[in-house]
Amino acid sequence: GNPDCLPIFPKTNANKTTSSIINTNEGGTTKKGELFHDLQDLLFDQSTGQKISSTKTSFQTIGSNQNKIPLNEIKSSSSLKSLETEYVFPIISLESIRPSSVNPSINIKLIHQTGVHCVLHIARDSPRPDVIVSVLTITNTNTSDAINNFHFQAAVPKNMRIKLQNPSTSDLPVYNPILPPQAITQILIVSNPNKEPVRLNYKLSYYLSGEQINESGEIDNGFPSSIDLI
């Protein structure tokens, strides 16, 4: 099948979680130690279910002529059946995303005040009625320490699906106030066919001066249940 297509998620035991998720990264580790083993029943790996690579990647995964096509003009493959379409996520380029003027950005509250800031920007358009597109941006304002091996995971309720495209990078340099700030960007695609309230559980991790910093939480306010198609 399509490597960009998440499988239909298996049912989970009621005493574990209300989220429907998949996890094939048992005992998943980063280069420097174990990662998120305590939330393996809640969270699945970002895209392929395999170990996250820190290799720098680009969002330019589709033809250059398509990169600037607005999201609402991206067409689904005509060969897909309607039932299959619900479980197939389109590949979206960062250049095609325009920020919403209706749904404000969501600041993710972090417990550790290290200079790292995470903001979730909701896209203005959508390629499909059930899909909500957003972009996570991570910046570093720490003037003494760089950020390494940043890793973000997310899960949604069982009636929804989520895919995280590969991040633009996993490292951020020390903040330099005289240079333009650098950012990690990662596209999140949520399928919400029933247009229910979206509750997004997340877990993130990064290294600062060799120390692993872990954060977790839930976004249940401000994330839209649907995007009006233009």
Short mmCIF file of C-alpha atoms in Angstrom, two decimals:
data_model
loop_
_atom_site.label_atom_id
_atom_site.label_comp_id
_atom_site.label_asym_id
_atom_site.label_seq_id
_atom_site.Cartn_x
_atom_site.Cartn_y
_atom_site.Cartn_z
CA GLY A 1 0.00 0.00 0.00
CA ASN A 2 0.86 3.66 0.08
CA PRO A 3 3.64 4.31 2.63
CA ASP A 4 1.94 7.61 3.46
CA CYS A 5 -1.24 5.80 4.44
CA LEU A 6 -1.73 4.99 8.09
CA PRO A 7 -3.36 1.60 8.72
CA ILE A 8 -6.76 1.41 10.32
CA PHE A 9 -6.03 1.48 13.98
CA PRO A 10 -6.75 -1.61 16.12
CA LYS A 11 -9.12 -1.47 19.03
CA THR A 12 -7.48 -0.97 22.39
CA ASN A 13 -8.50 -2.20 25.80
CA ALA A 14 -10.87 0.16 27.55
CA ASN A 15 -8.70 0.25 30.65
CA LYS A 16 -5.73 1.55 28.72
CA THR A 17 -6.89 4.63 26.84
CA THR A 18 -9.80 6.15 24.97
CA SER A 19 -7.58 6.94 22.03
CA SER A 20 -7.29 4.66 19.05
CA ILE A 21 -3.63 4.48 18.15
CA ILE A 22 -0.94 2.26 16.77
CA ASN A 23 2.56 1.71 18.05
CA THR A 24 5.08 -0.40 16.22
CA ASN A 25 8.08 1.31 17.78
CA GLU A 26 8.35 -0.87 20.86
CA GLY A 27 11.23 0.20 23.01
CA GLY A 28 11.85 3.08 20.62
CA THR A 29 15.01 4.98 21.38
CA THR A 30 16.78 8.10 20.37
CA LYS A 31 20.52 8.30 19.87
CA LYS A 32 20.94 9.11 23.54
CA GLY A 33 18.49 6.89 25.39
CA GLU A 34 15.03 5.50 25.73
CA LEU A 35 12.17 7.65 24.55
CA PHE A 36 8.55 7.78 25.71
CA HIS A 37 8.39 4.14 26.85
CA ASP A 38 5.82 5.23 29.44
CA LEU A 39 3.39 6.44 26.77
CA GLN A 40 3.79 3.68 24.20
CA ASP A 41 0.15 2.69 24.67
CA LEU A 42 -0.92 6.27 24.00
CA LEU A 43 1.31 7.49 21.22
CA PHE A 44 2.40 6.15 17.90
CA ASP A 45 5.42 7.06 15.83
CA GLN A 46 5.18 10.03 13.53
CA SER A 47 4.69 8.60 10.07
CA THR A 48 6.01 5.14 9.37
CA GLY A 49 5.99 3.62 12.84
CA GLN A 50 9.76 3.25 12.63
CA LYS A 51 12.49 4.84 14.70
CA ILE A 52 12.65 8.57 14.20
CA SER A 53 15.58 9.72 12.13
CA SER A 54 17.38 12.92 12.97
CA THR A 55 18.34 13.33 9.33
CA LYS A 56 17.36 16.72 8.03
CA THR A 57 14.46 16.46 5.63
CA SER A 58 12.46 18.79 3.46
CA PHE A 59 8.75 19.23 2.96
CA GLN A 60 9.30 19.46 -0.80
CA THR A 61 8.11 15.92 -1.38
CA ILE A 62 5.91 16.66 -4.36
CA GLY A 63 6.72 18.21 -7.71
CA SER A 64 7.90 21.79 -7.66
CA ASN A 65 4.95 22.87 -9.76
CA GLN A 66 2.60 21.55 -7.10
CA ASN A 67 4.33 23.06 -4.09
CA LYS A 68 2.54 26.38 -4.36
CA ILE A 69 -0.93 24.97 -5.05
CA PRO A 70 -3.29 26.10 -2.25
CA LEU A 71 -4.56 23.30 -0.06
CA ASN A 72 -8.15 23.71 -1.22
CA GLU A 73 -7.06 23.09 -4.82
CA ILE A 74 -5.17 19.85 -4.15
CA LYS A 75 -7.22 17.04 -5.63
CA SER A 76 -7.44 13.49 -4.32
CA SER A 77 -6.47 10.71 -6.68
CA SER A 78 -9.45 9.69 -8.79
CA SER A 79 -8.45 6.05 -8.43
CA LEU A 80 -9.25 6.07 -4.70
CA LYS A 81 -12.54 4.69 -3.57
CA SER A 82 -14.55 6.91 -1.22
CA LEU A 83 -14.12 4.51 1.70
CA GLU A 84 -10.36 4.31 1.19
CA THR A 85 -10.04 8.08 0.92
CA GLU A 86 -10.95 8.43 4.58
CA TYR A 87 -7.72 6.66 5.59
CA VAL A 88 -5.35 8.19 3.02
CA PHE A 89 -3.51 11.34 3.97
CA PRO A 90 -2.39 13.72 1.23
CA ILE A 91 1.24 14.83 1.11
CA ILE A 92 1.26 18.55 1.88
CA SER A 93 4.05 21.01 1.24
CA LEU A 94 4.76 23.86 3.61
CA GLU A 95 4.54 26.32 0.69
CA SER A 96 0.90 25.42 0.08
CA ILE A 97 -0.22 26.31 3.61
CA ARG A 98 -1.69 29.70 4.45
CA PRO A 99 -2.38 30.61 8.09
CA SER A 100 -5.97 30.87 9.22
CA SER A 101 -7.47 34.27 9.94
CA VAL A 102 -10.33 32.62 11.85
CA ASN A 103 -8.54 30.11 14.08
CA PRO A 104 -5.75 31.71 16.12
CA SER A 105 -2.46 29.96 16.72
CA ILE A 106 -2.18 27.76 19.81
CA ASN A 107 0.72 28.26 22.21
CA ILE A 108 1.73 24.91 23.72
CA LYS A 109 2.43 25.48 27.40
CA LEU A 110 5.74 23.94 28.48
CA ILE A 111 6.67 23.21 32.07
CA HIS A 112 10.43 23.54 31.56
CA GLN A 113 11.38 27.14 30.88
CA THR A 114 14.45 26.51 28.74
CA GLY A 115 13.82 29.05 25.98
CA VAL A 116 12.04 26.56 23.72
CA HIS A 117 8.70 27.74 22.32
CA CYS A 118 6.14 25.57 20.51
CA VAL A 119 3.24 27.05 18.57
CA LEU A 120 0.58 25.25 16.54
CA HIS A 121 -0.67 27.22 13.54
CA ILE A 122 -3.99 26.20 11.98
CA ALA A 123 -4.12 26.29 8.19
CA ARG A 124 -6.67 28.45 6.43
CA ASP A 125 -7.56 25.82 3.82
CA SER A 126 -8.08 22.08 3.66
CA PRO A 127 -7.58 19.58 0.84
CA ARG A 128 -10.62 17.55 1.96
CA PRO A 129 -13.77 18.14 4.07
CA ASP A 130 -12.65 15.81 6.89
CA VAL A 131 -9.07 17.11 7.13
CA ILE A 132 -7.61 19.81 9.39
CA VAL A 133 -4.05 20.86 8.57
CA SER A 134 -1.78 22.59 11.07
CA VAL A 135 1.90 23.45 11.37
CA LEU A 136 3.92 23.04 14.54
CA THR A 137 6.78 25.54 14.84
CA ILE A 138 9.52 25.20 17.43
CA THR A 139 11.96 28.02 18.15
CA ASN A 140 14.85 28.40 20.57
CA THR A 141 15.49 31.66 22.43
CA ASN A 142 18.19 30.15 24.64
CA THR A 143 21.35 32.24 24.21
CA SER A 144 23.71 29.62 25.66
CA ASP A 145 22.45 26.18 24.59
CA ALA A 146 21.42 24.55 21.33
CA ILE A 147 18.47 22.16 21.00
CA ASN A 148 19.18 18.65 19.75
CA ASN A 149 17.11 15.65 18.71
CA PHE A 150 13.69 17.29 19.05
CA HIS A 151 10.93 14.70 18.78
CA PHE A 152 7.16 15.31 18.79
CA GLN A 153 4.40 12.67 18.98
CA ALA A 154 0.62 13.01 19.06
CA ALA A 155 -2.57 10.98 19.39
CA VAL A 156 -6.24 11.76 18.82
CA PRO A 157 -9.53 10.07 19.90
CA LYS A 158 -10.48 6.78 18.31
CA ASN A 159 -12.90 8.20 15.73
CA MET A 160 -10.15 10.37 14.25
CA ARG A 161 -6.82 9.77 12.51
CA ILE A 162 -3.61 11.78 12.66
CA LYS A 163 -0.43 11.87 10.62
CA LEU A 164 2.72 13.85 11.33
CA GLN A 165 4.88 14.55 8.31
CA ASN A 166 8.62 14.53 8.87
CA PRO A 167 9.98 17.62 10.66
CA SER A 168 12.19 20.04 8.77
CA THR A 169 15.05 19.28 11.15
CA SER A 170 15.57 18.03 14.70
CA ASP A 171 18.15 20.56 15.91
CA LEU A 172 18.16 24.29 16.60
CA PRO A 173 21.26 26.42 17.17
CA VAL A 174 21.91 28.76 20.06
CA TYR A 175 19.76 31.88 19.69
CA ASN A 176 21.57 34.81 18.13
CA PRO A 177 19.55 38.05 18.44
CA ILE A 178 21.21 39.64 15.42
CA LEU A 179 20.31 36.79 13.07
CA PRO A 180 16.87 35.76 11.83
CA PRO A 181 15.45 33.14 14.20
CA GLN A 182 15.50 29.56 12.97
CA ALA A 183 12.63 27.14 13.51
CA ILE A 184 11.70 23.50 13.28
CA THR A 185 8.47 23.05 11.32
CA GLN A 186 6.29 19.95 11.26
CA ILE A 187 2.96 19.47 9.50
CA LEU A 188 0.15 17.73 11.37
CA ILE A 189 -2.81 16.33 9.45
CA VAL A 190 -5.94 15.33 11.37
CA SER A 191 -8.86 13.46 9.79
CA ASN A 192 -12.09 14.16 11.68
CA PRO A 193 -14.94 12.83 9.49
CA ASN A 194 -17.59 13.24 12.19
CA LYS A 195 -16.49 16.80 13.00
CA GLU A 196 -16.22 16.02 16.69
CA PRO A 197 -14.26 18.18 19.15
CA VAL A 198 -10.55 17.46 18.68
CA ARG A 199 -8.56 16.46 21.75
CA LEU A 200 -4.90 16.13 20.86
CA ASN A 201 -2.54 14.45 23.33
CA TYR A 202 1.12 15.17 22.74
CA LYS A 203 4.53 14.17 24.00
CA LEU A 204 7.75 15.95 23.07
CA SER A 205 11.38 15.49 23.94
CA TYR A 206 14.67 17.22 23.20
CA TYR A 207 18.21 17.47 24.51
CA LEU A 208 19.66 20.59 26.09
CA SER A 209 23.33 20.45 27.15
CA GLY A 210 23.15 16.67 27.02
CA GLU A 211 20.12 16.50 29.33
CA GLN A 212 16.86 15.07 28.03
CA ILE A 213 13.84 17.32 28.56
CA ASN A 214 10.38 15.73 28.38
CA GLU A 215 7.03 17.46 28.11
CA SER A 216 3.49 16.14 27.69
CA GLY A 217 0.01 17.53 27.66
CA GLU A 218 -3.30 17.86 25.90
CA ILE A 219 -4.74 20.40 23.49
CA ASP A 220 -8.51 20.39 23.88
CA ASN A 221 -9.29 24.04 23.33
CA GLY A 222 -8.69 26.09 20.20
CA PHE A 223 -8.17 23.22 17.75
CA PRO A 224 -11.00 23.39 15.18
CA SER A 225 -13.20 20.38 14.48
CA SER A 226 -13.30 21.28 10.79
CA ILE A 227 -12.11 23.84 8.25
CA ASP A 228 -14.60 25.57 5.98
CA LEU A 229 -13.70 24.75 2.41
CA ILE A 230 -13.36 27.78 0.16
#
